Amino acid sequence: MEATVAFRRREPPKLVTVITVVHLIEMTVATLLMAFVVLPMIFHFSLLSSQFWQIYGRFYVTGLFGTFFYVAVTLPLSVVLGFFMGWARVSRIRIFSWPASLYVNVFRGLPPLILVIFASLFGTSLVPQPILDRFFAGFRRGDIAVGIAAIAIGMHSSAYQAEIFRAGFQSVPKGQVDAAQALGLRPWQGMRHVVLPQTFRLSLPPLGNEFAVLIKDTSILAGIAGTELVAKSRDLLGILPANGLPIVWIFAVWTVVAFTYFVLTYSVTRGLRLLEQKFHTPGLEAISL
Amino acid sequence: MIRVEEIEKHFGALHVLRGITFHVEKGEAIVIIGPSGSGKSTLLRCINLLVEPDSGKIFIDGVHVNHHGIRHEWVRQQVGMVFQSFNLFTHLTAIENVTLGLTRVKSMPRDQAIEKARRLLARVGLAAKENAYPAELSGGQQQRVAIARALAMDPKAMLFDEPTSALDPEYIREVLDVMTALAREGMTMIVVTHEMGFASNAASRILFMDAGKIVEEGSAEQIFHHPKEERTRSFVSKILR
């Protein structure tokens, strides 16, 4: 009845796609242009200047680590929160779905800068004093405020991620659950082995997008004295005139910052794309951005 | 084997099932026909409790299954179900679709489950497709995998809910062949279908349903050629072209 050719296993995904190459070329060309044409020709300054890196280097490394730290805190938090909020939103049980909707609408509806301002103003007073004394005794109040503001950014992102997961859940057809039940799987088994794997695959592409947004949004913490890339770079620029350093460094610094954010967001979205290819399943393709 | 007594079901204001009573002996293949909206699918879904009847009793092998203390999961292992739209698990290959119930519901060791799944896929003529995802299979192939998936649980009976209605015409035959073979082997079956050929060849009895009731019951010969009820006559004349 069937052709007897054994089914062909899929080829492993290509690590580097045409799009990767095109993006990398574009951004590298832009940076090289800035570094070797615009800066040297108009401002007589080279990005390879050793004096520049001797001074900016320390600021850069501290700032970059700060950015990594905030991403490392907010990203996992936002995924976990977003996942459960998204799950709660599709629940038929009102006491789950209603608060989740409220959460999503509030955190999605406010600009992250406003959330950060409120979190830094009132954040520490939301944490009970005994907890502050016990776990955060060694921290300055200002740092705790920044930490809470970082969490606020994570919550902002989690509202968007909740919508991504909600869409993922709702894209799994009802018939899949029927089939799981008809086999005799318990409800949680159907969730674990049938619904969640499909939700996960359908949610991956838009999640990559949201991760890039979250990485860039951590720069908002510069507005409230967070120690990250934008803030540290601005710190250096603030002391340029007093130290008799060339004003052209402004352009150099922001070029480096821009390129750094590009590399960060680009690696994360690419990484997720690889994950997507690894879990690629015919019939479960979501639209990639 | 299966006995249904005075089943009633409402969906909101809709009175879908109005006192359905019938029984299926072991090894019988029953075909249910009737216009759309007559409650055929709901009746099937009541038997494995995907839909809970409002009142009435369902017995499987003498066990009153819509009764407190009977786990739904247990009932569903007794009767396999095949859906109109296949409902294969999209993220799993053909063989994984068949093994999922074995490993997760029956706690069968993986290698044993794979061996059993291979046997079942061979039985429905799909030994070569075990690593294909549902999206890579034709409708007919998907439906045969779905039959293998249901058979894997060693059900006492099988429910088929319009198994060929979503298929392109060229794939209907291969699915009906599998079902006919199953009926010949003595599987107890309840099949909702409008395939007259299958009904004539394989069905021991035919039930005609309309507006939530069983209007007439009889052999294929009687229902198709000498219907007693006017409603049966008018429906049969439409589907016999």
XYZ file of C-alpha atoms in Angstrom:
530
model
C 0.000 0.000 0.000
C 2.894 2.352 0.811
C 6.109 3.146 -0.937
C 8.654 1.109 0.961
C 11.336 3.798 1.018
C 12.357 4.278 4.632
C 11.451 7.713 5.916
C 14.290 10.171 5.448
C 15.522 11.848 8.617
C 15.666 15.617 8.511
C 18.998 17.283 7.808
C 20.551 19.090 10.778
C 19.832 22.834 10.758
C 22.334 25.134 9.157
C 24.118 27.193 11.803
C 24.679 30.209 9.590
C 21.902 31.324 7.322
C 21.899 33.887 4.554
C 20.031 36.291 6.825
C 22.702 35.988 9.513
C 25.378 36.862 7.028
C 23.465 39.820 5.600
C 22.713 41.271 9.051
C 26.280 40.860 10.221
C 27.653 42.471 7.099
C 25.264 45.426 7.394
C 26.105 46.145 11.008
C 29.812 45.561 10.593
C 29.907 47.885 7.599
C 28.058 50.566 9.579
C 30.481 50.247 12.483
C 33.563 50.193 10.278
C 32.275 53.271 8.468
C 31.849 55.099 11.781
C 35.178 53.867 13.153
C 37.393 54.307 10.116
C 35.679 56.896 7.938
C 33.400 59.263 9.868
C 35.374 59.526 13.105
C 38.884 59.776 11.535
C 37.967 62.001 8.588
C 35.593 64.437 10.236
C 36.873 64.379 13.808
C 40.475 63.193 13.328
C 39.904 60.394 15.847
C 40.415 56.656 15.609
C 38.401 54.077 17.544
C 41.655 52.185 17.907
C 43.126 55.019 19.989
C 44.844 53.444 22.979
C 44.323 56.462 25.220
C 40.562 56.238 24.548
C 40.399 52.568 25.491
C 42.664 52.986 28.528
C 40.184 55.401 30.004
C 36.875 54.199 28.546
C 37.806 50.498 28.953
C 37.150 50.422 32.702
C 33.831 52.212 32.324
C 32.898 49.911 29.457
C 33.664 46.663 31.258
C 31.895 47.729 34.476
C 28.903 48.886 32.450
C 28.772 45.743 30.334
C 28.863 43.529 33.412
C 26.085 45.628 34.924
C 23.980 45.113 31.810
C 24.692 41.372 31.894
C 23.688 41.290 35.524
C 20.367 43.050 34.959
C 19.607 40.829 31.971
C 20.504 37.731 33.976
C 18.075 38.801 36.711
C 15.169 40.102 34.634
C 15.137 37.631 31.747
C 14.504 34.388 33.685
C 12.102 36.233 35.988
C 10.125 37.620 33.052
C 9.915 34.244 31.290
C 8.651 32.438 34.378
C 6.183 35.206 35.266
C 5.099 35.561 31.643
C 4.565 31.841 31.244
C 2.361 31.505 34.318
C 0.465 34.698 33.556
C -0.142 33.480 29.999
C -1.276 30.122 31.307
C -3.549 31.776 33.874
C -5.057 33.980 31.160
C -6.333 30.971 29.219
C -7.686 29.320 32.353
C -11.434 28.855 32.538
C -11.184 29.509 36.255
C -11.925 33.193 36.880
C -9.754 33.556 39.961
C -6.765 32.729 37.727
C -7.674 34.442 34.482
C -9.004 37.697 35.893
C -5.951 38.774 37.954
C -3.682 37.687 35.094
C -5.586 39.912 32.665
C -5.333 42.809 35.076
C -1.597 42.214 35.489
C -1.013 42.057 31.732
C -3.044 45.146 30.992
C -1.407 47.235 33.720
C 2.194 46.287 32.994
C 1.732 46.392 29.246
C -0.026 49.716 29.384
C 2.655 51.671 31.256
C 5.933 52.825 29.686
C 8.875 50.983 31.268
C 10.477 54.321 32.181
C 7.428 55.255 34.283
C 7.463 51.808 35.938
C 11.150 52.260 36.727
C 10.553 55.704 38.224
C 7.749 54.430 40.458
C 9.736 51.346 41.443
C 12.747 53.441 42.437
C 10.591 55.901 44.384
C 8.385 53.462 46.279
C 10.021 50.113 45.594
C 11.968 49.793 48.817
C 8.951 50.676 50.937
C 7.063 47.737 49.349
C 9.599 45.325 50.826
C 8.964 44.667 54.534
C 11.681 46.073 56.787
C 12.563 42.700 58.410
C 13.352 41.226 54.988
C 15.499 44.233 54.107
C 17.365 43.894 57.410
C 17.788 40.203 57.128
C 18.729 39.606 53.471
C 19.850 42.984 52.174
C 21.671 44.372 55.193
C 24.909 44.921 53.255
C 23.234 46.786 50.398
C 22.764 50.504 50.005
C 19.153 51.614 49.779
C 19.795 53.099 46.353
C 21.057 49.767 44.991
C 18.008 47.974 46.348
C 15.831 50.547 44.603
C 17.629 49.883 41.309
C 17.190 46.133 41.805
C 13.469 46.605 42.307
C 13.337 48.844 39.257
C 15.047 46.048 37.277
C 12.325 43.688 38.462
C 9.760 46.235 37.257
C 11.340 46.095 33.788
C 11.152 42.312 33.938
C 7.467 42.543 34.858
C 6.827 44.904 31.960
C 8.394 42.375 29.622
C 6.557 39.492 31.296
C 3.242 41.122 30.367
C 4.207 40.903 26.702
C 5.524 37.384 27.159
C 2.250 36.406 28.830
C 0.472 37.421 25.636
C 2.966 35.383 23.597
C 2.355 32.297 25.720
C -1.399 32.913 25.709
C -1.339 32.901 21.914
C 0.782 29.746 22.069
C -1.747 27.993 24.310
C -4.671 29.106 22.192
C -2.990 27.908 18.996
C -3.126 24.317 20.221
C -6.384 22.962 18.789
C -9.051 21.602 21.132
C -8.872 18.278 19.282
C -5.390 17.686 20.709
C -6.801 17.730 24.225
C -9.721 15.507 23.169
C -7.261 12.977 21.753
C -5.114 13.066 24.894
C -8.171 12.490 27.085
C -9.538 9.762 24.804
C -6.253 7.864 25.230
C -6.730 7.885 28.990
C -4.103 10.515 29.832
C -4.876 12.447 32.983
C -5.448 16.193 32.544
C -1.967 17.109 33.798
C -0.403 14.470 31.541
C -2.246 15.914 28.556
C -0.937 19.332 29.546
C 2.617 18.078 30.076
C 2.982 15.790 27.041
C 0.619 17.277 24.468
C -0.247 20.945 25.076
C 2.948 22.365 26.594
C 5.404 20.999 23.997
C 3.298 22.567 21.256
C 2.856 25.861 23.151
C 6.609 25.989 23.644
C 7.374 25.518 19.936
C 4.774 28.055 18.864
C 6.008 30.633 21.384
C 9.734 30.469 20.630
C 9.957 32.846 17.632
C 8.061 35.776 19.176
C 9.909 35.185 22.481
C 13.254 35.855 20.797
C 11.896 39.180 19.690
C 10.755 40.062 23.191
C 14.132 39.077 24.689
C 15.846 41.591 22.394
C 13.450 44.287 23.624
C 14.133 43.368 27.250
C 17.920 43.582 26.786
C 17.604 47.055 25.330
C 15.104 48.101 28.005
C 17.653 47.505 30.776
C 19.311 50.708 29.498
C 16.379 52.579 31.068
C 17.977 51.834 34.447
C 20.573 54.456 33.513
C 17.819 56.965 34.291
C 17.859 56.047 37.986
C 21.593 55.532 38.509
C 21.694 51.868 37.692
C 25.222 50.611 37.014
C 25.011 49.495 33.400
C 26.446 50.226 29.981
C 24.602 53.447 29.149
C 25.036 54.879 32.654
C 28.769 54.119 32.834
C 29.331 55.550 29.348
C 27.456 58.699 30.308
C 29.556 58.907 33.505
C 32.713 59.084 31.435
C 31.265 61.724 29.106
C 30.371 63.834 32.145
C 34.029 64.127 33.162
C 35.466 64.741 29.666
C 35.760 68.582 29.804
C 37.100 68.645 33.360
C 39.929 66.306 32.340
C 40.699 68.048 29.094
C 39.710 65.050 26.999
C 38.543 65.489 23.374
C 34.831 66.100 22.894
C 34.835 63.738 19.877
C 34.849 60.880 22.386
C 31.099 61.427 22.664
C 30.647 59.982 19.170
C 33.137 57.206 19.790
C 31.502 56.121 23.044
C 27.978 55.993 21.649
C 29.202 54.105 18.584
C 30.697 51.446 20.837
C 27.546 51.324 22.971
C 25.298 50.986 19.928
C 27.431 48.208 18.465
C 27.469 46.391 21.803
C 23.665 46.394 22.074
C 23.456 45.134 18.521
C 25.812 42.239 19.231
C 23.945 41.368 22.449
C 20.443 41.389 20.999
C 21.601 39.768 17.817
C 23.287 36.849 19.596
C 20.201 36.246 21.693
C 17.778 36.264 18.763
C 20.140 34.082 16.737
C 20.532 31.686 19.656
C 16.788 31.366 19.884
C 16.544 30.829 16.156
C 18.909 27.873 16.501
C 16.773 26.478 19.309
C 13.794 26.946 17.027
C 15.484 24.980 14.261
C 16.469 22.267 16.695
C 12.851 21.820 17.768
C 11.449 22.420 14.315
C 8.416 20.234 13.649
C 6.501 20.133 10.383
C 3.016 21.462 11.020
C 4.055 23.525 14.046
C 5.625 26.504 12.369
C 4.949 29.868 13.955
C 5.624 33.061 12.076
C 9.197 34.211 12.696
C 10.019 37.865 12.928
C -20.551 -5.110 25.897
C -21.812 -1.537 25.742
C -25.250 -0.633 27.026
C -26.681 2.855 26.917
C -29.860 3.587 28.852
C -32.016 6.694 28.571
C -29.171 9.140 27.917
C -30.126 12.831 28.029
C -27.810 15.689 27.139
C -28.378 19.441 26.920
C -25.927 22.054 25.680
C -27.457 25.188 27.154
C -30.897 25.483 25.589
C -30.134 22.787 23.014
C -31.579 19.392 23.825
C -29.060 17.234 21.967
C -29.796 13.724 23.180
C -33.404 12.837 24.090
C -33.450 9.509 25.831
C -31.096 7.290 23.842
C -31.181 3.581 24.591
C -29.303 0.854 22.742
C -26.811 -1.918 23.263
C -23.863 -3.378 21.409
C -22.925 -7.025 21.742
C -19.321 -8.161 21.868
C -17.890 -8.386 18.334
C -20.695 -6.347 16.798
C -20.072 -3.397 14.487
C -22.822 -0.818 14.781
C -23.147 1.990 12.270
C -24.969 5.180 13.263
C -26.321 7.375 10.497
C -28.402 10.527 10.630
C -28.515 14.143 9.538
C -25.955 16.578 10.941
C -26.989 17.933 14.304
C -28.876 14.773 15.163
C -26.552 14.090 18.122
C -24.454 11.215 16.693
C -21.084 12.689 17.695
C -22.330 13.720 21.119
C -23.602 10.198 21.697
C -20.184 8.724 20.846
C -18.453 11.253 23.075
C -20.783 10.335 25.929
C -19.709 6.706 25.738
C -16.074 7.509 26.595
C -17.175 10.421 28.802
C -15.527 13.164 26.745
C -19.010 14.568 27.212
C -20.771 13.842 30.471
C -24.446 12.960 29.983
C -26.985 14.878 32.084
C -28.814 11.701 33.008
C -29.065 8.077 32.007
C -26.662 5.180 32.404
C -23.792 3.825 30.378
C -22.462 0.329 31.003
C -19.232 -1.016 29.555
C -18.682 -4.718 30.175
C -21.279 -4.509 32.916
C -19.620 -1.583 34.703
C -21.739 1.503 35.218
C -19.170 4.026 33.981
C -20.855 7.413 34.400
C -20.988 6.873 38.111
C -19.072 8.404 41.019
C -15.907 6.578 41.829
C -15.224 5.457 38.255
C -12.195 7.288 36.910
C -12.715 8.797 33.469
C -9.180 7.752 32.506
C -10.058 4.127 33.220
C -13.208 4.303 31.089
C -11.277 5.818 28.192
C -8.772 2.975 28.240
C -11.656 0.542 27.675
C -12.869 2.262 24.498
C -10.602 3.679 21.813
C -11.708 6.690 19.811
C -10.949 7.846 16.278
C -11.857 11.415 15.357
C -13.093 13.050 12.190
C -10.098 15.399 12.104
C -7.574 12.686 13.170
C -6.206 14.796 16.051
C -2.779 13.209 15.865
C -0.351 14.903 18.235
C 1.289 17.419 15.900
C 4.641 17.528 17.704
C 5.136 13.757 17.727
C 6.095 11.360 14.931
C 3.752 8.563 13.870
C 5.374 6.040 16.187
C 5.550 8.489 19.104
C 1.827 9.113 18.672
C 1.244 5.390 19.156
C 3.651 4.935 22.069
C 2.550 7.962 24.134
C -0.474 6.217 25.651
C 1.480 3.002 26.187
C 4.333 4.610 28.106
C 2.319 7.261 29.974
C -1.005 5.537 30.658
C -0.031 1.878 30.691
C 3.504 2.508 32.052
C 4.917 0.114 29.473
C 8.736 0.146 29.123
C 9.865 2.182 26.118
C 11.351 -0.614 24.020
C 8.271 -2.788 24.479
C 6.048 0.148 23.539
C 8.069 0.788 20.391
C 7.879 -2.864 19.422
C 4.119 -2.897 19.884
C 3.730 0.399 18.008
C 5.743 -0.980 15.079
C 3.445 -4.005 14.915
C 0.377 -1.762 14.900
C 1.774 0.616 12.285
C 2.569 -2.410 10.100
C -0.982 -3.617 10.596
C -2.397 -0.356 9.217
C 0.171 -0.450 6.375
C 2.426 2.336 7.639
C 5.575 0.533 8.768
C 7.676 2.774 6.512
C 6.282 6.005 7.971
C 7.078 5.597 11.663
C 9.350 8.657 11.773
C 7.048 10.941 9.788
C 5.305 13.825 11.521
C 1.531 14.101 10.989
C 1.989 17.118 8.711
C 4.109 14.943 6.423
C 1.369 12.336 6.012
C -1.710 12.330 3.821
C -5.119 12.466 5.497
C -5.626 8.747 4.947
C -2.248 7.926 6.467
C -2.926 10.202 9.444
C -6.248 8.523 10.100
C -4.616 5.079 9.956
C -1.997 6.203 12.477
C -4.867 7.444 14.646
C -6.473 3.992 14.448
C -3.152 2.380 15.431
C -2.840 4.841 18.325
C -6.277 3.867 19.625
C -5.678 0.129 19.124
C -2.417 0.327 21.067
C -4.375 0.640 24.310
C -5.994 -2.776 23.681
C -9.492 -1.328 23.955
C -12.527 -3.554 24.407
C -14.371 -1.475 21.828
C -13.663 1.257 19.287
C -15.601 4.435 18.565
C -15.254 6.054 15.130
C -16.594 9.591 14.744
C -17.027 10.182 10.997
C -13.528 8.850 10.327
C -13.631 9.476 6.572
C -15.593 12.747 6.315
C -12.477 14.934 6.389
C -10.633 12.850 3.799
C -10.083 13.500 0.121
C -11.987 10.847 -1.853
C -8.865 8.966 -2.920
C -7.909 8.242 0.703
C -11.291 7.036 1.971
C -10.833 3.498 0.753
C -7.599 2.760 2.634
C -9.158 3.831 5.933
C -12.350 1.860 5.349
C -10.263 -1.211 4.468
C -8.527 -1.028 7.832
C -11.873 -0.607 9.608
C -13.478 -3.474 7.700
C -10.574 -5.753 8.587
C -10.972 -4.722 12.207
C -14.688 -5.553 12.151
C -13.951 -8.947 10.549
C -11.483 -9.711 13.340
C -14.303 -9.281 15.791
C -13.568 -5.836 17.247
C -16.619 -4.309 18.871
C -17.200 -1.048 17.026
C -19.565 1.904 16.950
C -19.097 3.890 13.768
C -20.708 7.177 12.858
C -20.417 7.360 9.091
C -22.287 7.921 5.884
C -20.225 5.364 3.967
C -22.982 3.090 2.727
C -20.513 0.566 1.338
C -18.909 0.106 4.743
C -22.313 -0.033 6.434
C -23.510 -2.769 4.063
C -20.295 -4.819 4.252
C -19.269 -4.579 7.846
C -22.177 -3.431 9.995
C -24.170 -5.931 11.965
C -26.829 -3.309 12.638
C -27.567 0.255 11.639
C -29.103 2.909 13.866
C -30.767 5.906 12.300
C -30.732 8.985 14.555
C -32.636 12.199 14.131
C -33.167 15.129 16.508
C -31.498 13.400 19.446
C -33.433 10.143 19.175
C -32.899 6.735 17.646
C -35.652 6.627 15.050
C -35.043 3.232 13.540
C -32.752 0.269 14.003
C -32.135 -2.673 11.710
C -29.936 -4.463 9.222
C -28.329 -2.550 6.327
C -30.789 -4.211 3.973
C -33.757 -3.043 6.053
C -32.588 0.525 6.728
C -31.380 1.253 3.198
C -33.970 -0.575 1.167
C -37.064 -1.105 3.312
C -37.104 1.630 5.938
C -40.213 1.624 8.102
C -40.113 5.234 9.226
C -40.804 8.137 6.923
C -37.857 10.156 8.323
C -35.482 7.262 7.646
C -36.835 6.892 4.122
C -36.356 10.580 3.313
C -32.802 10.656 4.777
C -31.726 7.426 3.074
C -33.094 8.587 -0.281
C -30.866 11.674 -0.004
C -27.639 9.843 0.809
C -28.208 6.973 -1.651
C -28.195 9.593 -4.452
